[in-house]
CSV table of C-alpha atoms and ligand atoms in Angstrom, one decimal:
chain,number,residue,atom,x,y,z
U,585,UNK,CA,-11.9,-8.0,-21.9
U,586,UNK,CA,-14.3,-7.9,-24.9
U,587,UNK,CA,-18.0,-7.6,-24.5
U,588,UNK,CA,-18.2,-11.6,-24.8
U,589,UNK,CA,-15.7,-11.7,-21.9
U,590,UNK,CA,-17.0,-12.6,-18.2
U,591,UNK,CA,-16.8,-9.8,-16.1
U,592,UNK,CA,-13.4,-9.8,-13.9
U,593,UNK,CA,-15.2,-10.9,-10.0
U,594,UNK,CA,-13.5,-8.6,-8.0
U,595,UNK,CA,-12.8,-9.7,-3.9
U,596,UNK,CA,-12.4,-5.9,-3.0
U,597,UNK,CA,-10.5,-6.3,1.0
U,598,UNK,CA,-11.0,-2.8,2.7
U,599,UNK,CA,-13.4,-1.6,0.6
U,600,UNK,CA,-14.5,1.3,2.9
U,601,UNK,CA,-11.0,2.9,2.4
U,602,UNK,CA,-9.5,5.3,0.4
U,603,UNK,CA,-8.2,2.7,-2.4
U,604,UNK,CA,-11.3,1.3,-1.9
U,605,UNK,CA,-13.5,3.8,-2.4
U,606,UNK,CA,-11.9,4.9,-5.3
U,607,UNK,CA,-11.4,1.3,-6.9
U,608,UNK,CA,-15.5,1.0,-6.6
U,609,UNK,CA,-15.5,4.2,-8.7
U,610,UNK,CA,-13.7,2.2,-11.1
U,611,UNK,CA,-16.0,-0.9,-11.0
U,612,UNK,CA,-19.2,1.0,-11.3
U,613,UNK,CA,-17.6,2.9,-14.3
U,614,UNK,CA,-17.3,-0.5,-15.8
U,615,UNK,CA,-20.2,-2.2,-14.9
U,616,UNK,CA,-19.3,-4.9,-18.0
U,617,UNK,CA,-16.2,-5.4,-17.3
U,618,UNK,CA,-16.3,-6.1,-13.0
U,619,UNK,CA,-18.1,-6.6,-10.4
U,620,UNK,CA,-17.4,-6.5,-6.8
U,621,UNK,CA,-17.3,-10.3,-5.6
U,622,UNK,CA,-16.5,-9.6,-1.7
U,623,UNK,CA,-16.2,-6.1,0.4
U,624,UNK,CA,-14.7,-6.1,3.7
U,625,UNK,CA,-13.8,-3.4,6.3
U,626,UNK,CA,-12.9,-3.2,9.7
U,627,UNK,CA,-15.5,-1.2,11.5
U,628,UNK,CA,-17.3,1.2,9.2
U,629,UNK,CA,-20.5,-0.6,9.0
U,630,UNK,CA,-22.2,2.0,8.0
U,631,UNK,CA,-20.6,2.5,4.3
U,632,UNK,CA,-19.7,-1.3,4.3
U,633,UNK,CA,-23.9,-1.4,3.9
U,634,UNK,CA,-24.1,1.2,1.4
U,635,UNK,CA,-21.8,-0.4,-0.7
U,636,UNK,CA,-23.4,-4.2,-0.4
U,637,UNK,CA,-26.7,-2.8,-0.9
U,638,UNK,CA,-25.4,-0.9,-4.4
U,639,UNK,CA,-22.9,-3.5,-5.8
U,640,UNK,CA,-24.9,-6.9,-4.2
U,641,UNK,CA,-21.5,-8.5,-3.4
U,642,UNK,CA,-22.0,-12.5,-3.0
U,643,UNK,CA,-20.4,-11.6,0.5
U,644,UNK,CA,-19.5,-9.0,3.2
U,645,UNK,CA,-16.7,-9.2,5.9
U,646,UNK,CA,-17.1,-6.8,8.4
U,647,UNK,CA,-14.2,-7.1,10.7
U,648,UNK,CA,-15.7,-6.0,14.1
U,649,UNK,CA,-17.8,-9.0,15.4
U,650,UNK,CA,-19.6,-6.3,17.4
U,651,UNK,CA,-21.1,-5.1,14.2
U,652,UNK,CA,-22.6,-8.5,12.6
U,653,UNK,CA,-26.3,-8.0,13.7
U,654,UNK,CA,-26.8,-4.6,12.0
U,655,UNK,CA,-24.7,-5.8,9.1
U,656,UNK,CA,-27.2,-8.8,9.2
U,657,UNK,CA,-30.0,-7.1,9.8
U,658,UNK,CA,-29.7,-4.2,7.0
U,659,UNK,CA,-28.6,-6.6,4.6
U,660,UNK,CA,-31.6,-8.9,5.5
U,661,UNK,CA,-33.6,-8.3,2.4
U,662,UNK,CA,-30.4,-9.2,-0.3
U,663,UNK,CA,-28.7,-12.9,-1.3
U,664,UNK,CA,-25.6,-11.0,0.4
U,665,UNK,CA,-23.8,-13.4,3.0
U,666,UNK,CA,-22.5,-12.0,5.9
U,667,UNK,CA,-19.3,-12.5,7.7
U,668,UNK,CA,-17.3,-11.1,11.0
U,669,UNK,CA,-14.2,-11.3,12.8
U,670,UNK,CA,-10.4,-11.0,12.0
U,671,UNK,CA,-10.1,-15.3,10.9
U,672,UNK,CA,-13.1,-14.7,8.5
U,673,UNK,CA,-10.9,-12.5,6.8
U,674,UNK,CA,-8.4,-14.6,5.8
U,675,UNK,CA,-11.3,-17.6,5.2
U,676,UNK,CA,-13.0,-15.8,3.0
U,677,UNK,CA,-9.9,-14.8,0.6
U,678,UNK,CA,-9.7,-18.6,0.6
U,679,UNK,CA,-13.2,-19.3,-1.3
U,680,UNK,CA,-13.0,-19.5,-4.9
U,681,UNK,CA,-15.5,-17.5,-6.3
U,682,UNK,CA,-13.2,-14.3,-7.5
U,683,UNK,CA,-10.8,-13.6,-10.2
U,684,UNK,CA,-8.4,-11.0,-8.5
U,685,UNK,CA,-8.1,-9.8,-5.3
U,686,UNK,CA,-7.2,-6.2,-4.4
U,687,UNK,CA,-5.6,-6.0,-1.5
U,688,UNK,CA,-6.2,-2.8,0.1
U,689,UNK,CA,-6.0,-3.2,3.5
U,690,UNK,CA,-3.7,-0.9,5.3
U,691,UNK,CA,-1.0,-2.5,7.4
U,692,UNK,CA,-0.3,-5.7,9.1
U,693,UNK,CA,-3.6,-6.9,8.8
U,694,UNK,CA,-3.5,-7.5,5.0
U,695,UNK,CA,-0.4,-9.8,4.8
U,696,UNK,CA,-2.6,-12.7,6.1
U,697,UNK,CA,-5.5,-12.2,3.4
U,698,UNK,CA,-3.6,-11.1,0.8
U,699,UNK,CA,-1.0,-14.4,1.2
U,700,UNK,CA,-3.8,-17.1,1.4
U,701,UNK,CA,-5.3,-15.6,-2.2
U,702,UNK,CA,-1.5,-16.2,-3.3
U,703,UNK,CA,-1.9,-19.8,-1.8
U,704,UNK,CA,-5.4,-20.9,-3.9
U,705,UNK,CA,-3.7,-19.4,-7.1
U,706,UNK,CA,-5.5,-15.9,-7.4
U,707,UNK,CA,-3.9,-12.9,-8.9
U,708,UNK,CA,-3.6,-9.8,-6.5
U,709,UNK,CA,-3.7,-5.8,-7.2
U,710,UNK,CA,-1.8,-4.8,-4.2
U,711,UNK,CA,-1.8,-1.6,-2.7
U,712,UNK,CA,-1.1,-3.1,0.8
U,713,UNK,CA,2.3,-2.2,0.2
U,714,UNK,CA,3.2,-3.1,4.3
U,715,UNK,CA,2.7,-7.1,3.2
U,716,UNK,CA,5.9,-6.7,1.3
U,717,UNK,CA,7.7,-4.8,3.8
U,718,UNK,CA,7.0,-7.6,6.1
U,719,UNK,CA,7.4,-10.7,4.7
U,720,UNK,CA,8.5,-9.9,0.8
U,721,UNK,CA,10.4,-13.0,0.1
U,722,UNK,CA,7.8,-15.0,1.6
U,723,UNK,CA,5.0,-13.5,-0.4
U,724,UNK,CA,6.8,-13.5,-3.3
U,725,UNK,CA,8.3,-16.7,-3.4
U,726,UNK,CA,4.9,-18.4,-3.0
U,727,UNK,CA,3.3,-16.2,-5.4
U,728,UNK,CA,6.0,-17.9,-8.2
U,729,UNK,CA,5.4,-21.1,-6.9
U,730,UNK,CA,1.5,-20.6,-7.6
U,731,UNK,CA,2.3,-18.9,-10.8
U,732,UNK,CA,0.1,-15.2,-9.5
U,733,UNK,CA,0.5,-12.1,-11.0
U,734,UNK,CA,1.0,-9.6,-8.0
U,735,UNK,CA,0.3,-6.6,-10.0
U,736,UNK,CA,1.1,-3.1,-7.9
U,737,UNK,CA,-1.3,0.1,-7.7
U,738,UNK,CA,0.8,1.8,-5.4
U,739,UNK,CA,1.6,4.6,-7.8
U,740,UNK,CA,5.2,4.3,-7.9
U,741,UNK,CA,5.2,0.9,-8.5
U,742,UNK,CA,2.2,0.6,-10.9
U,743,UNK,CA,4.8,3.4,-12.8
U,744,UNK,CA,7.8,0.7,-12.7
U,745,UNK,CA,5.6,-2.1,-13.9
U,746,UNK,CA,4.3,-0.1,-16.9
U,747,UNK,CA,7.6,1.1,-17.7
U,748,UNK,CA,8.7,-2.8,-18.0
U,749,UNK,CA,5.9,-4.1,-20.2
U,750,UNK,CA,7.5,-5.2,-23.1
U,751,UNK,CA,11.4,-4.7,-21.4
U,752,UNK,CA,11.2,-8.7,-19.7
U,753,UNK,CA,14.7,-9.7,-21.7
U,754,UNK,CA,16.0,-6.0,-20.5
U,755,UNK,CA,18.1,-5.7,-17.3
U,756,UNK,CA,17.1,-3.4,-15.4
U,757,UNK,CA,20.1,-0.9,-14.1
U,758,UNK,CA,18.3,0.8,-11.4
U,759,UNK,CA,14.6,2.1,-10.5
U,760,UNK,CA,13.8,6.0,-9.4
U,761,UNK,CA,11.0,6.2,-6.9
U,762,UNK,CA,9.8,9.6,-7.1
U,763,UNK,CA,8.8,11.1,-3.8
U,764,UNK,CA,6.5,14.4,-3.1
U,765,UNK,CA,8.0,15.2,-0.3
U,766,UNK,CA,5.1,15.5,1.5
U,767,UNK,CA,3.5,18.7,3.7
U,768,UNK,CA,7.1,19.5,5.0
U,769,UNK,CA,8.9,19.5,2.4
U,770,UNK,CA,11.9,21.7,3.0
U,771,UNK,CA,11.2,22.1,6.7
U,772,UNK,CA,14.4,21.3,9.1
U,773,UNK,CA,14.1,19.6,12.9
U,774,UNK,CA,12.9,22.7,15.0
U,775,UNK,CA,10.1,22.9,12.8
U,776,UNK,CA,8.8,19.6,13.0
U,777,UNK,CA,8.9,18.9,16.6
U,778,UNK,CA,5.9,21.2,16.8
U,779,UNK,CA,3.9,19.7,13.9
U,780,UNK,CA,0.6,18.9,14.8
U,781,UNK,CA,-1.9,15.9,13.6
U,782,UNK,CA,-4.3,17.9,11.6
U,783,UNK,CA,-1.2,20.1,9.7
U,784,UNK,CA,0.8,16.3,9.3
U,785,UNK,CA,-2.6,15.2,7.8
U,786,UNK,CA,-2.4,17.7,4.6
U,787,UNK,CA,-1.0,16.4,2.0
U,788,UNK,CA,-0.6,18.5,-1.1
U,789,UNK,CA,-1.1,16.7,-3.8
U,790,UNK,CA,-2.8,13.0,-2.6
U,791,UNK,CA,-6.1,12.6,-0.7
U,792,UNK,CA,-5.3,9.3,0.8
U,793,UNK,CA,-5.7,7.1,4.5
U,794,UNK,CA,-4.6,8.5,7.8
U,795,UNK,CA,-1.6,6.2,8.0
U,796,UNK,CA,-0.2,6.2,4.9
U,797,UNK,CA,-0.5,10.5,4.8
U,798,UNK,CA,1.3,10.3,8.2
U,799,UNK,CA,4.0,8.4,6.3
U,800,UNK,CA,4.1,10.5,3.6
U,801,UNK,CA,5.0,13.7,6.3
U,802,UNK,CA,7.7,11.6,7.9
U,803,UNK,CA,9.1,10.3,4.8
U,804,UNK,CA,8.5,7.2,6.1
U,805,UNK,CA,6.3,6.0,3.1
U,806,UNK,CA,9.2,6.4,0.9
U,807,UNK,CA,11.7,4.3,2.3
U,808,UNK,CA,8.4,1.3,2.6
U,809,UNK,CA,7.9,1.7,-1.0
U,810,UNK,CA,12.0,1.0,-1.1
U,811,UNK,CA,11.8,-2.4,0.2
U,812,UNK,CA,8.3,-2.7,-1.6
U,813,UNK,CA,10.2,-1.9,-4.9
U,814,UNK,CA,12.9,-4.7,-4.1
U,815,UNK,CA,10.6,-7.3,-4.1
U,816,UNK,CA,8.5,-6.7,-6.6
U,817,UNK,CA,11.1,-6.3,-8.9
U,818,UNK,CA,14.0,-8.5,-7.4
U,819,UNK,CA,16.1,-5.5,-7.0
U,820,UNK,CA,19.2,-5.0,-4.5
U,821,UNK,CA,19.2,-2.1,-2.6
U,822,UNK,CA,22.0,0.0,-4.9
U,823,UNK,CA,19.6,-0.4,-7.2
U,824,UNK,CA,16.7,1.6,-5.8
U,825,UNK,CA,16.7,5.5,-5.8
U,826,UNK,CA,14.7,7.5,-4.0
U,827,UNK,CA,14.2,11.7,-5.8
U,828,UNK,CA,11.5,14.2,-4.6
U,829,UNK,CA,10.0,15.4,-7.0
U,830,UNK,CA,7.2,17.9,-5.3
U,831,UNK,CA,4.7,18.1,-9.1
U,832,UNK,CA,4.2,14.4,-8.4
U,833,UNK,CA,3.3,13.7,-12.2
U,834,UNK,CA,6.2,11.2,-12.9
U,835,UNK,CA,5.3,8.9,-11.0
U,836,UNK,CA,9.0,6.9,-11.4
U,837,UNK,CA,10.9,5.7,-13.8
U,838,UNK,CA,13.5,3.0,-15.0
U,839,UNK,CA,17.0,3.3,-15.9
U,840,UNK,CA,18.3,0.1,-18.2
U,841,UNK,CA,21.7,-1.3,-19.0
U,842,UNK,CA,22.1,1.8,-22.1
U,843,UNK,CA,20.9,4.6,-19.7
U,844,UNK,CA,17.7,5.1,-21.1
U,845,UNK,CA,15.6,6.0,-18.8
U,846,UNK,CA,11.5,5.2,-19.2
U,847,UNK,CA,9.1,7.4,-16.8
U,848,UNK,CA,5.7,6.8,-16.4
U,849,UNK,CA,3.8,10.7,-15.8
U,850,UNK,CA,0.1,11.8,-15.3
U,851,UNK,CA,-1.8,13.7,-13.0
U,852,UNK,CA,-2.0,11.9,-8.9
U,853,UNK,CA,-4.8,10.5,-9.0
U,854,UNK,CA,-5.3,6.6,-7.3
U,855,UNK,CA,-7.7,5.8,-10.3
U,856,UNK,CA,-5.6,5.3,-12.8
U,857,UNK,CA,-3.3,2.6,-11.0
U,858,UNK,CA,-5.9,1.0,-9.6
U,859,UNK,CA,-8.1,0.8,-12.8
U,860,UNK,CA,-4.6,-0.3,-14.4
U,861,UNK,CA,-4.1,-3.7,-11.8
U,862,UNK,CA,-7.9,-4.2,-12.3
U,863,UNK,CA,-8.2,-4.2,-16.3
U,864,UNK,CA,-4.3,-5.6,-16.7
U,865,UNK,CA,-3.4,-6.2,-19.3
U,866,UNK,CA,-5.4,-4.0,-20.7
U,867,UNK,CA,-6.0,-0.6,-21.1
U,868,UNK,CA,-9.4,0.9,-20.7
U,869,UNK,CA,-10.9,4.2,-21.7
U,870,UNK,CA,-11.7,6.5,-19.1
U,871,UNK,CA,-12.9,10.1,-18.3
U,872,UNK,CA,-10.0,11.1,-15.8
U,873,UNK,CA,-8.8,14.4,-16.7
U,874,UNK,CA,-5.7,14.5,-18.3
U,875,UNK,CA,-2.1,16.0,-17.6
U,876,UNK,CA,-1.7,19.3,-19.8
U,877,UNK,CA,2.3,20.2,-20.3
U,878,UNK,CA,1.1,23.9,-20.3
U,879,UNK,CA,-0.4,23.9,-17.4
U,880,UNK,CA,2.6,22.2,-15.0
U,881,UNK,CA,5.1,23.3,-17.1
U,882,UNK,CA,8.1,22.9,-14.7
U,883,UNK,CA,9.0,19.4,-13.2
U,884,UNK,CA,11.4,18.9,-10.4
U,885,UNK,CA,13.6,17.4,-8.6
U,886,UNK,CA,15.9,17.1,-5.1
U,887,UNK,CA,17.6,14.8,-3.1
U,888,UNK,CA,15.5,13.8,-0.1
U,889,UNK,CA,16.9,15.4,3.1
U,890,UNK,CA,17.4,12.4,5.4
U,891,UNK,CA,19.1,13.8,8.0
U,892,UNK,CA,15.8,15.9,8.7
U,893,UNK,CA,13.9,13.0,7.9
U,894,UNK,CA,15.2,10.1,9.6
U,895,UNK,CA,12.3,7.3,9.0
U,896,UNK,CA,14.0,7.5,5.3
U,897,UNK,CA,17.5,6.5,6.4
U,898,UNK,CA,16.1,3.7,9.2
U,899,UNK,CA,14.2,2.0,6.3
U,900,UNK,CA,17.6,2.3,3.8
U,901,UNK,CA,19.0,0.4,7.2
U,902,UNK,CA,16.1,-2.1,6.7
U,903,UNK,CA,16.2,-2.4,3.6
U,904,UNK,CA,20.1,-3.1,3.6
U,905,UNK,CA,19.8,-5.4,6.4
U,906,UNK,CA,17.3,-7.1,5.1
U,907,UNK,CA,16.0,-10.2,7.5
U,908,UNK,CA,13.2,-8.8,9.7
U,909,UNK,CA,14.4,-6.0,10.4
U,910,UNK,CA,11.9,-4.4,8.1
U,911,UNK,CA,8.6,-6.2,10.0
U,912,UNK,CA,10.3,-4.7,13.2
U,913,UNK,CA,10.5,-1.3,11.6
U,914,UNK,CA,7.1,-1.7,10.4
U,915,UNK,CA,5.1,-2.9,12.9
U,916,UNK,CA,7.0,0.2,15.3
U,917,UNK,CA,5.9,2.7,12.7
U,918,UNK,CA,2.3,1.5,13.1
U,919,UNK,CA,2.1,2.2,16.9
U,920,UNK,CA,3.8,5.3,16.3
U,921,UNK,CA,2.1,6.7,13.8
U,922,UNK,CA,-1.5,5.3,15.7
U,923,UNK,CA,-0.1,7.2,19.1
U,924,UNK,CA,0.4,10.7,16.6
U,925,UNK,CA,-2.7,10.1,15.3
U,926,UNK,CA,-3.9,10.2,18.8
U,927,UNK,CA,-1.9,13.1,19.8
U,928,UNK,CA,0.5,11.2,22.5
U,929,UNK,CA,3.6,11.3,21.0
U,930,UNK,CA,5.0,14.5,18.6
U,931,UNK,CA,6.2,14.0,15.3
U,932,UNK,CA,9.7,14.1,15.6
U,933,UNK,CA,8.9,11.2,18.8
U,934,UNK,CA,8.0,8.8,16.2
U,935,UNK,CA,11.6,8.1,15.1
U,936,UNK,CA,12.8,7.3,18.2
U,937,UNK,CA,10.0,4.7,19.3
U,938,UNK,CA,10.8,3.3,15.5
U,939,UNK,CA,14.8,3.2,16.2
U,940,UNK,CA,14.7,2.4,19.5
U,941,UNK,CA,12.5,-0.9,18.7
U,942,UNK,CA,15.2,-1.5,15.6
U,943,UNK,CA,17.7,-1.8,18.3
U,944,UNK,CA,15.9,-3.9,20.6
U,945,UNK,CA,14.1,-6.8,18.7
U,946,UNK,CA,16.7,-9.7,18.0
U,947,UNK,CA,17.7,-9.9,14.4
U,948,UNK,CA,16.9,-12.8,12.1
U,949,UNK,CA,18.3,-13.0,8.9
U,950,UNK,CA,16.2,-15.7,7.4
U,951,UNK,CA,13.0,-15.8,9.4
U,952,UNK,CA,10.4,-18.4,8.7
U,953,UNK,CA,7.1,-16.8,8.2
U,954,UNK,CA,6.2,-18.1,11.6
U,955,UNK,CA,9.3,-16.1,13.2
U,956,UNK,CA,7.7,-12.9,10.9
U,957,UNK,CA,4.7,-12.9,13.0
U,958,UNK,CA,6.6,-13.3,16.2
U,959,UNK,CA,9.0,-10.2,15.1
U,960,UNK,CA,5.7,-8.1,14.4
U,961,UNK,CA,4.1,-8.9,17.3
U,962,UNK,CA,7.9,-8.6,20.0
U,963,UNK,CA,8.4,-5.3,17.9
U,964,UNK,CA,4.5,-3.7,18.4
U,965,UNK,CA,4.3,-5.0,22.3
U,966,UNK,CA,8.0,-3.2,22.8
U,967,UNK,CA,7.2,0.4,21.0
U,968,UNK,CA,3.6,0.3,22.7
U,969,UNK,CA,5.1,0.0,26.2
U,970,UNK,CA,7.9,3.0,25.0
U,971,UNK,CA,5.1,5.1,25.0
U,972,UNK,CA,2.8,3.9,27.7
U,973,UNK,CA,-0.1,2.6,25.4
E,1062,NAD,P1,-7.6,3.6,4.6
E,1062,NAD,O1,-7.2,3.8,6.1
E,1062,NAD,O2,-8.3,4.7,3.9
E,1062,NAD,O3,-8.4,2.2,4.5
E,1062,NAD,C1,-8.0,1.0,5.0
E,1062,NAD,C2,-9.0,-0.1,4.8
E,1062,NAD,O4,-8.5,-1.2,5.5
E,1062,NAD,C3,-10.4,0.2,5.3
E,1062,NAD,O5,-11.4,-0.4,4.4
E,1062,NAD,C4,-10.4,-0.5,6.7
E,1062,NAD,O6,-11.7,-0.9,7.0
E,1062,NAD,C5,-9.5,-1.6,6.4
E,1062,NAD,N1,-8.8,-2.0,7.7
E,1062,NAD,C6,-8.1,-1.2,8.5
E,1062,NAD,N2,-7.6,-1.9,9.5
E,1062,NAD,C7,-8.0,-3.2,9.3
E,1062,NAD,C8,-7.8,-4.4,10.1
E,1062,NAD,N3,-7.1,-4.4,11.2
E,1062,NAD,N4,-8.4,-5.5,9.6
E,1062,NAD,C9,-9.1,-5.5,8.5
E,1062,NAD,N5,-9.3,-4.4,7.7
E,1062,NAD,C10,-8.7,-3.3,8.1
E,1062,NAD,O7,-6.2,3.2,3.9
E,1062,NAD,P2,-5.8,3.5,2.4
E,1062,NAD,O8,-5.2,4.9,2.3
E,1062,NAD,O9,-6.9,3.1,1.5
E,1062,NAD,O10,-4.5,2.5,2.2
E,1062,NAD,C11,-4.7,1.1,2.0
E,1062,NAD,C12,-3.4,0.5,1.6
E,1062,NAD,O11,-3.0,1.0,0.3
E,1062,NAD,C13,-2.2,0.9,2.6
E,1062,NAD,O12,-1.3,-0.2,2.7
E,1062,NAD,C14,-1.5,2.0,1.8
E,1062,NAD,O13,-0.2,2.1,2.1
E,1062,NAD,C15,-1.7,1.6,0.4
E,1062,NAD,N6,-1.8,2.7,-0.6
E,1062,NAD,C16,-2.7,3.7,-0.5
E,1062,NAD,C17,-2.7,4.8,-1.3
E,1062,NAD,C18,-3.8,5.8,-1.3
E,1062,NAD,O14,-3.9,6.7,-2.1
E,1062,NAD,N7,-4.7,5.8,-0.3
E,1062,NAD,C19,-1.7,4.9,-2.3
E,1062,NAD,C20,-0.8,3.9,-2.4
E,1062,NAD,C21,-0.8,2.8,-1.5
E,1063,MG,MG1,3.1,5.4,-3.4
């Protein structure tokens, strides 16, 4: 991108977010470079204003329909069009006026958007990471068919991809996702059975959604980013391990064929995958502050326990399985980390409504994307009933 370049349109799904929040820090950073296109959220109208009136989007999605007056209404005075509901989602990623979309939805509800950019040929920056647990081969199979980059920001990921660059003729022997460990790090069972939301909800070294910092606690996050990993990079399972690594500055790293192993490191902070995806292939200067070797001068590193934390072994019996077993495991671990959030079930109750489900949804081992749906939605209906909903 040289100053004669168009600026890169950006279609920016769940802005109001923690990825995007932080990925309109990047844009307006760059203001030559990109400029946010669309902005959509759920049901925080308030910030979902905010933003439209400071960036002037062309349009807005907000996803509660109950919301579309005042969103109207405050955005009255701009060009900004204004959309609402759950299908407008999905229509709007389907207009052409954007040049990458970053798909930072959280859960289920980005697979949809994020796979009809695939199907009108735009390139995605995905931080959704649950659309590849659900329907990987799916996603990625049409995403080669339309020739679109899906370029990761999930840290780990972004880490594996920029260990690649250049590597394309290289086989790769096996991947290391490094994990933090998250807030319980350490801890054995009858600790965690008492753990409450607001304790779960510290994480020590990421600021980052509710869900995804509940998944961090349980481990749970880990074992997504597994099957994440496996298609992104066409991996089999053997060839993805998982080591915590509680200074979170490498963010993972690559073993090839000669055992040389590449590591991408820097301080956790969301920016600098997500600026990476944004500007790709490009570098671009920034003002971040930088890793200091003197400063964290010891790195670690430890098997995960997952015999404490069981989410971590279910998701290595997804991931092996394959099939939809891993939309079954996901859509579970949505309704039970939602019910922790709300304080009905405790932590350790999570694993059981996510096994439980495992065992009761039929298996399929080639499911049509159709049959995906129908396996999220059997799977979410079952674990809500578990625990009365
Ligand atoms: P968040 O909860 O902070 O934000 C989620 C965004 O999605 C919001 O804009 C919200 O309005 C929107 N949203 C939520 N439910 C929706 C629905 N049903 N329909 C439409 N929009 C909906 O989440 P986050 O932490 O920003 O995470 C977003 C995604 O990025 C997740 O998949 C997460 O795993 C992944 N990720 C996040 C981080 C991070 O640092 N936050 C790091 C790596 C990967
Ligand atoms: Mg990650």
């Amino acid at each position: 991108m040289t100053p004669e370049q168009p600026k890169r349109r950006i279609a920016l799904f769940g802005s109001t977010g923690s990825i995007g929040t932080q990925a309109l820090e990047v844009i307006a950073a760059n203001p030559d470079k990109f400029s946010a296109e669309i902005l959509t959220a759920h049901s925080n109208e308030e910030l979902l204003i905010e933003q439209a009136l400071k960036f002037q989007p062309n349009i807005v999605v907000i996803g509660d329909e109950k919301k579309y007056e005042k969103v109207k209404k405050e955005l009255s005075s701009t060009d900004v069009k204004v959309f609402a509901g759950e299908k407008a989602l999905e229509e709007t990623a389907a207009i052409d006026c954007y040049d990458l979309m970053l798909a930072g939805i959280v859960g289920y509800a980005g697979l949809r958007p994020t796979l009809k950019a695939i199907s009108i040929g735009k390139p995605v920056a995905l931080a959704n990471k649950e659309t590849l647990v659900v329907a990987g081969d799916i996603v990625m199979r049409k995403a080669v068919e339309n020739r679109v980059p899906v370029i990761p920001v999930d840290s780990e990921h972004s880490a594996i991809f920029q260990c690649l660059v250049g590597e394309t003729r290289n086989k790769i022997e096996k991947v290391i996702l490094t994990a933090s460990g998250g807030p319980f790090l350490g801890r054995k069972p009858n600790y965690l059975v008492n753990v409450k939301r607001e304790h779960a909800l510290q994480h020590p070294n990421w600021s980052m959604g509710a869900k995804i910092t509940i998944d961090s606690a349980t481990l749970m996050n880990k074992g997504l980013e597994m099957i994440e990993a496996k298609w992104l990079f066409n991996l089999k399972p053997e060839q993805i391990q998982v080591l915590v690594h509680p200074q979170s500055i490498i963010h993972s790293m690559v073993q090839f064929e000669d055992g040389s192993i590449k590591a991408q490191m820097g301080l956790p902070d969301m920016k600098l995958p997500i600026q990476y995806a944004l500007a790709f292939p490009k570098r671009i200067p920034n003002q971040f502050p930088r890793y200091d070797f003197k400063k964290v001068s010891t790195l670690t590193f430890e098997e995960p326990d997952i015999r404490t934390f069981r989410n971590l072994a279910l998701a290595i019996e997804a991931l092996n399985k394959g099939g939809n077993l891993p939309s079954i495991m996901n859509a579970a671990n949505e309704i039970a980390v939602y019910a922790f959030l709300r304080n009905r079930i405790n932590f350790l109750d999570m694993t059981d409504v996510i096994e439980k489900t495992m065992q009761k949804i039929s298996y399929i081992e080639r499911p049509t994307l159709e049959e995906y749906y129908e396996s999220d939605g059997e799977a979410r209906t079952f674990a809500a009933d578990m625990i009365k909903l």
